[in-house]
Amino acid sequence: MKTDVEELTPTRVKLTVEVPFDELKPNLDKAYKEISQQVRIKGFRPGKVPAPLIDKYVGRGAVLQEAVNDALPELYGRAVEETEIFVLGQPEVEVTELDDGSQFAFTAEVDIRPKFEVPDYDGIEVVVDDAEVTDEQVDETVGNLRERFASLTTAERAVEEGDFATVDLVAKVDGEEVEDASTTGYSYEVGSKSAIEGLDEALVGLSAGEDKTFTGTLVGGEHAGEEAEITVTVQSVKVKNLPDLDDEFAQLASEFDTIDELREDVRTRLGRQVKLQQLSEARDKALEALLEKIDIPLPEKVVEEEISRRNQQLEQQLQMAGMSKEDYLKDEEKSEEEFDTEVADAARLAVKGGFVLDQLAVQEELNVENEELSEYVVTQAMQMGVAPQQLAEYLTQNNQLPAIVSEVLRSKALNLVVEHVTIKDESGNVIDVEAVQRELNGETADAEAADDAEAAEAAGAETAEAGESAEETPAETAEAAAEEAPAAEAKDDDAK
């Protein structure tokens, strides 16, 4: 087999592949066998029809086409391997010659990762936020915990903002009730602005048994976006009572005996959280600084696919939140054009970052050990709330391990960059990333070591064999830090 490479652009090539016809013999034999199973010729059982009769009644051309279709994936893969190019996406293949008994040739146009070298990254300096925990942050967190232990008691008065009102809602469009927009016994926090627009204003001033009708726009269901006449009837009015912030509350809400001990624990946990955020910011800024030193062309089709993926992800999130894109843009105070520009810029940065980390992994001869693959699966499984073995089985069955290997490699490449970058906080202090990581790991190592070891062993049994043979494929990496906020859970004293 002979393969020539023509560079169409720095990110797209055209492979011209010539194959001696003899190499198609296994594919021809397979084609004859499969067609023999399908045709019905008198005097011959299925699968026993001779090749000459297939040529006569079905046509040699059909056999050749079947053989070529069967051979192309393997031949293309060999051509890519021989030319040592890093292909992206599916190729555009065209058969240019099919001389029966002589030669077969085809071309394949495909996007490739641009060829470049990652420059020296020693000496890069980045600045991150201070890992500071303020009294206000501690107060807010303790306040959130306090909200969870609030209770509700009935109030014999009209609704005020901040109350919890149990209400019935009836929505009508053109005089007809909209069932999916009507409800009974709905407990609503007045002033939260978490329901249909106009409800908060309508409720204030109503007492139990009273109702009010207002006009609002439905946000979901068959009549989403339509104006509706909504009648709200108050069943009861309840006020939220918060417990005192004292030692008794600390004993109720935690394992601590005093409120001071509880606050100190909250401060420690917040300190861990801000340090994790600081490390995440350091990784992001280290990569950004490295990317600023590199100028490479990007395949437009790959960028377009990344833009499309991000838009689809946003649409799914908005749909789950019951929001329209117009509402989202309004809340973000952005125009459609500004949003599209931001998404395109972020997509280009993500594609470029993936290319750079892939190339760095090649230059530094990084590889993924089975233990690292198992650790990744365990971590992802914990975040997803599933058993590590279950996730490992899913990844193996759905051929997702190559993408996971690529993601772990990129993470290792980024770790290498961070090790060589000087990181300072806004106060000018140099941050020892390894020391911070050891400190954070030490806080949870004793509690999690046994569980992690058991989970890693289970996941490793599923991923080790597949991980050894997994090939590198580009995969997107996304790293984000999210803050956890305790949800308000009010207890109703009237129910006791």
CSV table of C-alpha atoms in Angstrom, one decimal:
chain,number,residue,atom,x,y,z
A,1,MET,CA,0.0,0.0,0.0
A,2,LYS,CA,1.3,3.4,-0.9
A,3,THR,CA,0.2,6.6,0.8
A,4,ASP,CA,0.9,10.3,-0.1
A,5,VAL,CA,0.0,13.2,2.1
A,6,GLU,CA,-1.0,16.6,0.6
A,7,GLU,CA,-1.3,19.5,3.1
A,8,LEU,CA,-4.4,21.5,2.1
A,9,THR,CA,-4.1,23.8,5.1
A,10,PRO,CA,-2.1,23.7,8.3
A,11,THR,CA,-5.0,21.8,9.9
A,12,ARG,CA,-6.3,19.7,6.9
A,13,VAL,CA,-4.7,17.1,4.7
A,14,LYS,CA,-5.6,14.9,1.8
A,15,LEU,CA,-4.4,11.3,1.8
A,16,THR,CA,-4.0,9.5,-1.5
A,17,VAL,CA,-3.9,5.8,-1.0
A,18,GLU,CA,-3.1,3.2,-3.7
A,19,VAL,CA,-3.7,-0.5,-2.8
A,20,PRO,CA,-2.7,-3.5,-4.9
A,21,PHE,CA,-5.9,-5.4,-5.8
A,22,ASP,CA,-4.6,-8.6,-4.2
A,23,GLU,CA,-4.9,-6.9,-0.7
A,24,LEU,CA,-8.7,-6.9,-1.3
A,25,LYS,CA,-8.9,-10.7,-1.6
A,26,PRO,CA,-10.0,-11.3,2.1
A,27,ASN,CA,-12.7,-8.6,1.7
A,28,LEU,CA,-13.9,-10.1,-1.6
A,29,ASP,CA,-14.1,-13.5,-0.1
A,30,LYS,CA,-16.1,-12.0,2.8
A,31,ALA,CA,-18.4,-10.1,0.4
A,32,TYR,CA,-19.1,-13.3,-1.7
A,33,LYS,CA,-19.9,-15.2,1.5
A,34,GLU,CA,-22.3,-12.6,2.8
A,35,ILE,CA,-24.1,-12.1,-0.5
A,36,SER,CA,-24.3,-15.9,-0.9
A,37,GLN,CA,-26.3,-15.9,2.4
A,38,GLN,CA,-28.8,-13.4,1.0
A,39,VAL,CA,-29.5,-14.5,-2.6
A,40,ARG,CA,-31.8,-17.4,-3.5
A,41,ILE,CA,-30.8,-19.4,-6.6
A,42,LYS,CA,-32.6,-22.6,-7.5
A,43,GLY,CA,-30.5,-25.7,-6.7
A,44,PHE,CA,-28.3,-24.0,-4.1
A,45,ARG,CA,-28.7,-23.6,-0.4
A,46,PRO,CA,-28.2,-20.2,1.2
A,47,GLY,CA,-24.4,-19.7,1.7
A,48,LYS,CA,-23.5,-22.3,-0.9
A,49,VAL,CA,-24.0,-20.2,-4.1
A,50,PRO,CA,-20.7,-20.2,-6.2
A,51,ALA,CA,-18.9,-17.0,-6.9
A,52,PRO,CA,-19.4,-17.2,-10.7
A,53,LEU,CA,-23.2,-17.4,-10.3
A,54,ILE,CA,-23.2,-14.4,-7.9
A,55,ASP,CA,-21.3,-12.5,-10.5
A,56,LYS,CA,-23.8,-13.5,-13.1
A,57,TYR,CA,-27.1,-12.9,-11.2
A,58,VAL,CA,-26.0,-10.2,-8.7
A,59,GLY,CA,-23.1,-8.6,-10.6
A,60,ARG,CA,-19.4,-8.3,-10.0
A,61,GLY,CA,-19.8,-4.6,-9.4
A,62,ALA,CA,-22.0,-5.2,-6.3
A,63,VAL,CA,-19.4,-7.6,-4.9
A,64,LEU,CA,-16.6,-5.1,-5.5
A,65,GLN,CA,-18.6,-2.4,-3.8
A,66,GLU,CA,-19.3,-4.6,-0.8
A,67,ALA,CA,-15.6,-5.5,-0.5
A,68,VAL,CA,-14.5,-1.9,-0.8
A,69,ASN,CA,-16.9,-0.7,1.9
A,70,ASP,CA,-15.6,-3.4,4.2
A,71,ALA,CA,-11.9,-2.7,3.4
A,72,LEU,CA,-11.9,1.2,3.6
A,73,PRO,CA,-12.0,1.6,7.4
A,74,GLU,CA,-8.9,-0.6,7.9
A,75,LEU,CA,-7.0,0.8,5.0
A,76,TYR,CA,-7.7,4.3,6.1
A,77,GLY,CA,-6.5,3.5,9.6
A,78,ARG,CA,-3.3,2.0,8.3
A,79,ALA,CA,-2.7,5.1,6.1
A,80,VAL,CA,-3.2,7.4,9.2
A,81,GLU,CA,-0.8,5.2,11.2
A,82,GLU,CA,1.9,5.1,8.6
A,83,THR,CA,1.8,8.9,8.0
A,84,GLU,CA,1.8,9.6,11.8
A,85,ILE,CA,-0.8,12.3,11.6
A,86,PHE,CA,-3.2,13.1,14.4
A,87,VAL,CA,-6.6,13.1,12.7
A,88,LEU,CA,-9.7,14.9,14.1
A,89,GLY,CA,-13.2,13.8,13.2
A,90,GLN,CA,-14.4,11.7,10.3
A,91,PRO,CA,-12.7,11.8,6.9
A,92,GLU,CA,-14.3,12.7,3.5
A,93,VAL,CA,-13.5,9.6,1.5
A,94,GLU,CA,-13.7,9.2,-2.3
A,95,VAL,CA,-12.9,6.1,-4.3
A,96,THR,CA,-10.8,7.4,-7.3
A,97,GLU,CA,-9.9,4.1,-8.9
A,98,LEU,CA,-11.3,0.5,-8.8
A,99,ASP,CA,-9.6,-1.5,-11.6
A,100,ASP,CA,-10.9,-5.1,-11.1
A,101,GLY,CA,-7.9,-7.4,-10.7
A,102,SER,CA,-5.4,-4.6,-10.9
A,103,GLN,CA,-5.5,-1.7,-8.4
A,104,PHE,CA,-7.7,0.2,-6.0
A,105,ALA,CA,-7.2,3.8,-4.9
A,106,PHE,CA,-9.0,6.3,-2.8
A,107,THR,CA,-8.5,9.8,-1.3
A,108,ALA,CA,-9.4,10.9,2.3
A,109,GLU,CA,-9.6,14.6,3.4
A,110,VAL,CA,-9.5,15.0,7.1
A,111,ASP,CA,-8.8,17.7,9.8
A,112,ILE,CA,-5.6,17.2,11.7
A,113,ARG,CA,-4.1,18.6,14.8
A,114,PRO,CA,-1.6,21.3,13.8
A,115,LYS,CA,2.1,20.5,14.1
A,116,PHE,CA,3.9,22.6,16.7
A,117,GLU,CA,6.2,22.4,19.7
A,118,VAL,CA,5.2,23.6,23.2
A,119,PRO,CA,7.8,26.2,24.2
A,120,ASP,CA,9.6,26.4,27.5
A,121,TYR,CA,7.2,27.4,30.3
A,122,ASP,CA,9.7,27.9,33.2
A,123,GLY,CA,9.4,31.4,34.6
A,124,ILE,CA,5.7,31.9,34.0
A,125,GLU,CA,4.1,33.8,36.9
A,126,VAL,CA,0.4,33.9,37.7
A,127,VAL,CA,-1.6,35.7,40.4
A,128,VAL,CA,-4.6,34.1,42.1
A,129,ASP,CA,-7.1,35.3,44.7
A,130,ASP,CA,-6.1,35.2,48.4
A,131,ALA,CA,-7.4,32.1,50.3
A,132,GLU,CA,-9.1,34.2,52.9
A,133,VAL,CA,-12.2,33.3,55.0
A,134,THR,CA,-14.0,36.4,56.3
A,135,ASP,CA,-16.3,36.6,59.3
A,136,GLU,CA,-19.1,37.5,56.9
A,137,GLN,CA,-18.6,34.2,55.0
A,138,VAL,CA,-18.7,32.2,58.3
A,139,ASP,CA,-21.9,34.1,59.4
A,140,GLU,CA,-23.6,33.4,56.0
A,141,THR,CA,-22.8,29.7,56.2
A,142,VAL,CA,-24.0,29.4,59.8
A,143,GLY,CA,-27.0,31.3,58.8
A,144,ASN,CA,-27.8,28.8,56.0
A,145,LEU,CA,-27.5,26.0,58.5
A,146,ARG,CA,-29.8,27.9,60.8
A,147,GLU,CA,-32.4,28.2,58.0
A,148,ARG,CA,-32.4,24.4,57.7
A,149,PHE,CA,-33.6,24.1,61.3
A,150,ALA,CA,-36.3,26.8,61.0
A,151,SER,CA,-39.9,26.0,61.9
A,152,LEU,CA,-43.2,27.3,60.6
A,153,THR,CA,-46.1,28.4,62.8
A,154,THR,CA,-49.5,29.7,61.7
A,155,ALA,CA,-50.1,33.4,61.8
A,156,GLU,CA,-53.6,34.9,62.2
A,157,ARG,CA,-52.9,37.9,60.0
A,158,ALA,CA,-52.5,38.9,56.4
A,159,VAL,CA,-49.6,37.7,54.3
A,160,GLU,CA,-46.4,39.7,54.6
A,161,GLU,CA,-43.2,39.3,52.6
A,162,GLY,CA,-41.1,36.5,54.0
A,163,ASP,CA,-44.1,34.5,55.1
A,164,PHE,CA,-44.9,31.0,53.9
A,165,ALA,CA,-48.4,30.9,52.3
A,166,THR,CA,-50.2,27.7,51.4
A,167,VAL,CA,-52.2,28.6,48.3
A,168,ASP,CA,-54.4,27.2,45.5
A,169,LEU,CA,-53.7,28.5,42.0
A,170,VAL,CA,-56.1,28.4,39.1
A,171,ALA,CA,-54.8,29.6,35.6
A,172,LYS,CA,-57.2,30.3,32.7
A,173,VAL,CA,-56.4,31.2,29.1
A,174,ASP,CA,-59.4,32.5,27.1
A,175,GLY,CA,-61.7,31.4,29.9
A,176,GLU,CA,-60.5,27.8,29.8
A,177,GLU,CA,-58.6,26.4,32.8
A,178,VAL,CA,-55.0,25.3,32.2
A,179,GLU,CA,-54.6,22.1,34.2
A,180,ASP,CA,-50.8,22.0,34.1
A,181,ALA,CA,-50.6,25.5,35.4
A,182,SER,CA,-53.1,25.0,38.3
A,183,THR,CA,-52.4,23.5,41.7
A,184,THR,CA,-53.7,23.1,45.2
A,185,GLY,CA,-51.9,23.2,48.6
A,186,TYR,CA,-48.8,24.8,47.2
A,187,SER,CA,-46.4,26.1,49.9
A,188,TYR,CA,-44.7,29.3,48.7
A,189,GLU,CA,-42.2,31.7,50.3
A,190,VAL,CA,-43.6,35.1,49.6
A,191,GLY,CA,-41.0,37.5,48.2
A,192,SER,CA,-38.7,34.7,46.8
A,193,LYS,CA,-39.8,35.5,43.2
A,194,SER,CA,-39.5,31.8,42.5
A,195,ALA,CA,-42.9,31.3,40.9
A,196,ILE,CA,-44.9,33.0,38.2
A,197,GLU,CA,-44.4,36.8,37.9
A,198,GLY,CA,-47.0,38.8,39.8
A,199,LEU,CA,-47.7,36.1,42.5
A,200,ASP,CA,-45.7,37.8,45.2
A,201,GLU,CA,-47.5,41.1,44.8
A,202,ALA,CA,-50.9,39.5,44.7
A,203,LEU,CA,-50.3,37.6,47.9
A,204,VAL,CA,-49.2,40.4,50.2
A,205,GLY,CA,-52.1,41.7,52.1
A,206,LEU,CA,-54.3,38.6,51.7
A,207,SER,CA,-55.6,36.6,54.7
A,208,ALA,CA,-56.5,32.9,54.9
A,209,GLY,CA,-59.7,32.3,52.8
A,210,GLU,CA,-59.2,35.4,50.6
A,211,ASP,CA,-58.3,35.3,46.9
A,212,LYS,CA,-57.0,37.6,44.2
A,213,THR,CA,-56.9,37.5,40.4
A,214,PHE,CA,-54.0,38.8,38.4
A,215,THR,CA,-52.5,38.5,34.9
A,216,GLY,CA,-49.3,36.7,34.3
A,217,THR,CA,-47.2,34.9,31.6
A,218,LEU,CA,-47.1,31.1,31.8
A,219,VAL,CA,-43.5,29.8,31.7
A,220,GLY,CA,-44.1,26.1,31.0
A,221,GLY,CA,-46.5,23.6,29.6
A,222,GLU,CA,-48.6,23.7,26.5
A,223,HIS,CA,-49.4,27.4,26.9
A,224,ALA,CA,-45.9,28.6,27.8
A,225,GLY,CA,-45.4,32.2,26.9
A,226,GLU,CA,-49.1,33.0,26.8
A,227,GLU,CA,-50.9,35.5,29.0
A,228,ALA,CA,-53.2,33.9,31.6
A,229,GLU,CA,-55.7,35.0,34.2
A,230,ILE,CA,-54.5,33.6,37.5
A,231,THR,CA,-56.5,33.3,40.7
A,232,VAL,CA,-54.6,32.7,43.9
A,233,THR,CA,-56.5,31.6,47.1
A,234,VAL,CA,-54.7,31.6,50.5
A,235,GLN,CA,-55.3,28.6,52.6
A,236,SER,CA,-53.0,29.5,55.5
A,237,VAL,CA,-50.3,32.0,56.5
A,238,LYS,CA,-47.2,30.8,58.3
A,239,VAL,CA,-44.2,32.6,59.7
A,240,LYS,CA,-40.7,31.2,59.8
A,241,ASN,CA,-39.0,31.0,63.3
A,242,LEU,CA,-35.3,30.7,63.4
A,243,PRO,CA,-33.5,29.0,66.3
A,244,ASP,CA,-31.2,31.1,68.5
A,245,LEU,CA,-27.5,30.9,67.7
A,246,ASP,CA,-26.4,29.3,71.0
A,247,ASP,CA,-24.9,26.2,72.3
A,248,GLU,CA,-28.2,24.4,72.2
A,249,PHE,CA,-28.4,25.0,68.4
A,250,ALA,CA,-24.8,23.8,67.9
A,251,GLN,CA,-25.7,20.5,69.6
A,252,LEU,CA,-28.9,20.2,67.6
A,253,ALA,CA,-27.3,21.0,64.2
A,254,SER,CA,-23.8,19.4,64.6
A,255,GLU,CA,-21.6,17.1,66.6
A,256,PHE,CA,-20.2,20.1,68.6
A,257,ASP,CA,-21.1,21.2,72.1
A,258,THR,CA,-20.8,25.0,71.7
A,259,ILE,CA,-21.6,27.5,69.0
A,260,ASP,CA,-17.9,28.7,69.0
A,261,GLU,CA,-16.8,25.1,68.1
A,262,LEU,CA,-19.3,25.0,65.3
A,263,ARG,CA,-18.2,28.3,63.9
A,264,GLU,CA,-14.6,27.2,64.0
A,265,ASP,CA,-15.4,24.1,62.1
A,266,VAL,CA,-17.3,26.1,59.5
A,267,ARG,CA,-14.2,28.4,59.2
A,268,THR,CA,-12.0,25.3,58.7
A,269,ARG,CA,-14.3,23.9,56.0
A,270,LEU,CA,-14.6,27.2,54.2
A,271,GLY,CA,-10.8,27.5,54.4
A,272,ARG,CA,-10.5,24.1,52.6
A,273,GLN,CA,-13.0,25.3,50.0
A,274,VAL,CA,-11.2,28.5,49.2
A,275,LYS,CA,-7.9,26.7,48.9
A,276,LEU,CA,-9.4,24.2,46.5
A,277,GLN,CA,-10.8,27.2,44.5
A,278,GLN,CA,-7.3,28.8,44.6
A,279,LEU,CA,-5.7,25.6,43.2
A,280,SER,CA,-8.3,25.4,40.5
A,281,GLU,CA,-7.7,29.1,39.6
A,282,ALA,CA,-4.0,28.5,39.6
A,283,ARG,CA,-4.4,25.6,37.1
A,284,ASP,CA,-6.7,27.7,34.8
A,285,LYS,CA,-4.4,30.7,34.9
A,286,ALA,CA,-1.3,28.6,34.3
A,287,LEU,CA,-2.9,27.1,31.2
A,288,GLU,CA,-4.0,30.6,30.0
A,289,ALA,CA,-0.5,31.9,30.4
A,290,LEU,CA,1.0,29.0,28.5
A,291,LEU,CA,-1.6,29.4,25.7
A,292,GLU,CA,-0.7,33.1,25.4
A,293,LYS,CA,2.9,32.0,24.4
A,294,ILE,CA,1.6,29.8,21.5
A,295,ASP,CA,0.0,30.8,18.3
A,296,ILE,CA,-1.5,27.8,16.3
A,297,PRO,CA,-4.2,27.5,13.6
A,298,LEU,CA,-7.4,25.7,14.6
A,299,PRO,CA,-9.6,23.5,12.4
A,300,GLU,CA,-12.8,25.5,11.9
A,301,LYS,CA,-14.9,22.3,11.8
A,302,VAL,CA,-13.6,21.3,15.2
A,303,VAL,CA,-14.3,24.7,16.6
A,304,GLU,CA,-17.8,24.7,15.1
A,305,GLU,CA,-18.5,21.3,16.7
A,306,GLU,CA,-17.4,22.7,20.1
A,307,ILE,CA,-19.6,25.8,19.7
A,308,SER,CA,-22.5,23.5,18.8
A,309,ARG,CA,-21.8,21.3,21.8
A,310,ARG,CA,-21.8,24.3,24.2
A,311,ASN,CA,-25.0,25.7,22.8
A,312,GLN,CA,-26.7,22.4,23.1
A,313,GLN,CA,-25.5,22.1,26.7
A,314,LEU,CA,-26.9,25.5,27.6
A,315,GLU,CA,-30.2,24.7,25.9
A,316,GLN,CA,-30.6,21.6,28.1
A,317,GLN,CA,-29.7,23.5,31.2
A,318,LEU,CA,-32.2,26.2,30.4
A,319,GLN,CA,-34.9,23.7,29.6
A,320,MET,CA,-34.3,22.0,33.0
A,321,ALA,CA,-34.5,25.4,34.7
A,322,GLY,CA,-37.7,26.3,32.8
A,323,MET,CA,-36.0,29.4,31.3
A,324,SER,CA,-35.9,30.6,27.7
A,325,LYS,CA,-32.7,31.8,26.1
A,326,GLU,CA,-34.2,35.3,25.9
A,327,ASP,CA,-34.7,35.3,29.7
A,328,TYR,CA,-31.2,34.1,30.2
A,329,LEU,CA,-29.7,36.8,28.0
A,330,LYS,CA,-31.8,39.4,29.8
A,331,ASP,CA,-30.6,38.2,33.2
A,332,GLU,CA,-26.9,38.2,32.0
A,333,GLU,CA,-27.5,41.6,30.4
A,334,LYS,CA,-26.0,40.4,27.1
A,335,SER,CA,-27.1,40.7,23.5
A,336,GLU,CA,-27.4,37.6,21.2
A,337,GLU,CA,-24.3,38.8,19.4
A,338,GLU,CA,-22.3,39.3,22.6
A,339,PHE,CA,-23.3,35.8,23.7
A,340,ASP,CA,-22.3,34.2,20.4
A,341,THR,CA,-19.0,35.9,20.5
A,342,GLU,CA,-18.3,34.7,24.0
A,343,VAL,CA,-19.2,31.1,23.2
A,344,ALA,CA,-17.0,31.2,20.1
A,345,ASP,CA,-14.1,32.6,22.0
A,346,ALA,CA,-14.5,30.0,24.8
A,347,ALA,CA,-14.7,27.2,22.2
A,348,ARG,CA,-11.6,28.3,20.5
A,349,LEU,CA,-9.7,28.5,23.8
A,350,ALA,CA,-10.9,25.0,24.8
A,351,VAL,CA,-9.8,23.5,21.5
A,352,LYS,CA,-6.5,25.2,21.6
A,353,GLY,CA,-5.9,24.2,25.2
A,354,GLY,CA,-6.7,20.6,24.3
A,355,PHE,CA,-4.2,20.6,21.4
A,356,VAL,CA,-1.4,22.2,23.6
A,357,LEU,CA,-1.9,19.7,26.4
A,358,ASP,CA,-2.0,16.8,24.0
A,359,GLN,CA,1.3,17.9,22.4
A,360,LEU,CA,2.9,18.5,25.8
A,361,ALA,CA,2.0,15.0,26.8
A,362,VAL,CA,3.7,13.7,23.7
A,363,GLN,CA,6.8,15.9,24.2
A,364,GLU,CA,7.2,14.9,27.8
A,365,GLU,CA,6.4,11.2,27.0
A,366,LEU,CA,3.6,11.1,29.6
A,367,ASN,CA,1.5,7.9,29.9
A,368,VAL,CA,-1.4,6.7,32.0
A,369,GLU,CA,-0.9,4.0,34.6
A,370,ASN,CA,-3.8,1.6,35.4
A,371,GLU,CA,-3.9,3.0,38.9
A,372,GLU,CA,-4.4,6.5,37.6
A,373,LEU,CA,-7.2,5.4,35.4
A,374,SER,CA,-8.9,3.6,38.3
A,375,GLU,CA,-8.4,6.7,40.5
A,376,TYR,CA,-10.1,8.8,37.9
A,377,VAL,CA,-13.0,6.5,37.6
A,378,VAL,CA,-13.4,6.4,41.4
A,379,THR,CA,-13.4,10.2,41.6
A,380,GLN,CA,-15.9,10.6,38.8
A,381,ALA,CA,-18.2,7.9,40.2
A,382,MET,CA,-18.3,9.7,43.6
A,383,GLN,CA,-19.2,12.9,42.0
A,384,MET,CA,-21.9,11.2,40.0
A,385,GLY,CA,-23.2,9.3,43.0
A,386,VAL,CA,-22.8,5.9,41.4
A,387,ALA,CA,-20.7,2.8,42.2
A,388,PRO,CA,-17.2,2.9,40.7
A,389,GLN,CA,-17.6,-0.6,39.3
A,390,GLN,CA,-20.8,0.4,37.6
A,391,LEU,CA,-19.2,3.4,36.0
A,392,ALA,CA,-16.2,1.3,34.9
A,393,GLU,CA,-18.5,-1.2,33.2
A,394,TYR,CA,-20.4,1.5,31.4
A,395,LEU,CA,-17.2,3.2,30.1
A,396,THR,CA,-15.8,-0.1,29.0
A,397,GLN,CA,-19.0,-1.3,27.2
A,398,ASN,CA,-19.4,2.1,25.5
A,399,ASN,CA,-15.8,2.4,24.3
A,400,GLN,CA,-15.2,5.5,26.4
A,401,LEU,CA,-11.9,4.5,27.9
A,402,PRO,CA,-9.8,6.1,25.1
A,403,ALA,CA,-11.4,9.5,25.8
A,404,ILE,CA,-10.8,9.0,29.6
A,405,VAL,CA,-7.1,8.1,28.9
A,406,SER,CA,-6.8,11.4,26.9
A,407,GLU,CA,-8.4,13.4,29.7
A,408,VAL,CA,-6.1,11.9,32.4
A,409,LEU,CA,-3.1,12.6,30.1
A,410,ARG,CA,-4.2,16.2,29.7
A,411,SER,CA,-4.6,16.6,33.4
A,412,LYS,CA,-1.1,15.2,34.0
A,413,ALA,CA,0.3,17.6,31.4
A,414,LEU,CA,-1.4,20.6,33.1
A,415,ASN,CA,0.0,19.4,36.5
A,416,LEU,CA,3.4,19.5,34.9
A,417,VAL,CA,2.9,23.1,33.8
A,418,VAL,CA,1.7,24.1,37.3
A,419,GLU,CA,4.8,22.6,38.9
A,420,HIS,CA,7.0,24.9,36.8
A,421,VAL,CA,4.9,28.1,37.2
A,422,THR,CA,5.4,30.6,40.0
A,423,ILE,CA,2.0,31.2,41.7
A,424,LYS,CA,1.4,34.1,44.0
A,425,ASP,CA,-1.7,35.3,45.7
A,426,GLU,CA,-2.9,38.9,45.5
A,427,SER,CA,-1.0,39.7,48.8
A,428,GLY,CA,2.3,38.7,47.1
A,429,ASN,CA,2.7,35.3,48.9
A,430,VAL,CA,4.2,32.5,46.8
A,431,ILE,CA,1.9,29.4,46.9
A,432,ASP,CA,3.5,26.0,47.2
A,433,VAL,CA,0.9,24.0,45.3
A,434,GLU,CA,2.3,20.6,46.4
A,435,ALA,CA,2.2,21.7,50.0
A,436,VAL,CA,-1.4,22.9,49.7
A,437,GLN,CA,-2.4,19.7,48.0
A,438,ARG,CA,-0.8,17.6,50.7
A,439,GLU,CA,-2.5,19.7,53.4
A,440,LEU,CA,-5.9,19.2,51.8
A,441,ASN,CA,-5.4,15.5,51.1
A,442,GLY,CA,-4.3,15.0,54.7
A,443,GLU,CA,-7.6,16.4,56.0
A,444,THR,CA,-9.6,13.7,54.4
A,445,ALA,CA,-7.1,10.9,53.9
A,446,ASP,CA,-7.9,9.0,57.1
A,447,ALA,CA,-11.7,9.1,56.5
A,448,GLU,CA,-11.6,8.2,52.8
A,449,ALA,CA,-8.6,5.9,52.4
A,450,ALA,CA,-10.4,2.6,53.1
A,451,ASP,CA,-13.4,3.5,50.9
A,452,ASP,CA,-11.1,4.7,48.1
A,453,ALA,CA,-8.9,1.7,48.2
A,454,GLU,CA,-11.9,-0.7,47.9
A,455,ALA,CA,-13.5,1.4,45.2
A,456,ALA,CA,-10.3,1.7,43.2
A,457,GLU,CA,-9.7,-2.0,43.4
A,458,ALA,CA,-13.2,-2.7,42.0
A,459,ALA,CA,-12.9,-0.1,39.3
A,460,GLY,CA,-9.4,-1.2,38.4
A,461,ALA,CA,-10.6,-4.7,37.7
A,462,GLU,CA,-12.9,-3.3,35.0
A,463,THR,CA,-10.5,-0.7,33.5
A,464,ALA,CA,-7.0,-2.2,33.8
A,465,GLU,CA,-7.1,-4.5,30.8
A,466,ALA,CA,-9.0,-2.0,28.6
A,467,GLY,CA,-6.8,0.8,29.8
A,468,GLU,CA,-3.6,-0.9,28.6
A,469,SER,CA,-4.8,-1.0,25.0
A,470,ALA,CA,-6.7,2.4,25.0
A,471,GLU,CA,-5.4,4.8,22.3
A,472,GLU,CA,-5.2,8.6,22.8
A,473,THR,CA,-8.1,10.5,21.4
A,474,PRO,CA,-8.9,14.2,21.8
A,475,ALA,CA,-11.3,14.7,24.6
A,476,GLU,CA,-12.5,17.9,26.1
A,477,THR,CA,-11.5,18.8,29.7
A,478,ALA,CA,-13.5,21.0,31.9
A,479,GLU,CA,-12.5,22.0,35.4
A,480,ALA,CA,-14.9,24.0,37.6
A,481,ALA,CA,-15.2,24.8,41.3
A,482,ALA,CA,-18.7,24.9,42.7
A,483,GLU,CA,-19.7,26.1,46.1
A,484,GLU,CA,-22.2,24.1,48.2
A,485,ALA,CA,-25.0,26.0,49.9
A,486,PRO,CA,-27.2,24.2,52.4
A,487,ALA,CA,-30.8,24.2,51.2
A,488,ALA,CA,-33.5,25.8,53.4
A,489,GLU,CA,-35.6,23.1,55.0
A,490,ALA,CA,-38.3,24.6,57.2
A,491,LYS,CA,-40.1,22.3,59.6
A,492,ASP,CA,-43.8,22.9,60.2
A,493,ASP,CA,-44.6,23.0,63.9
A,494,ASP,CA,-48.3,22.8,63.1
A,495,ALA,CA,-47.8,19.3,61.8
A,496,LYS,CA,-46.6,18.0,65.1
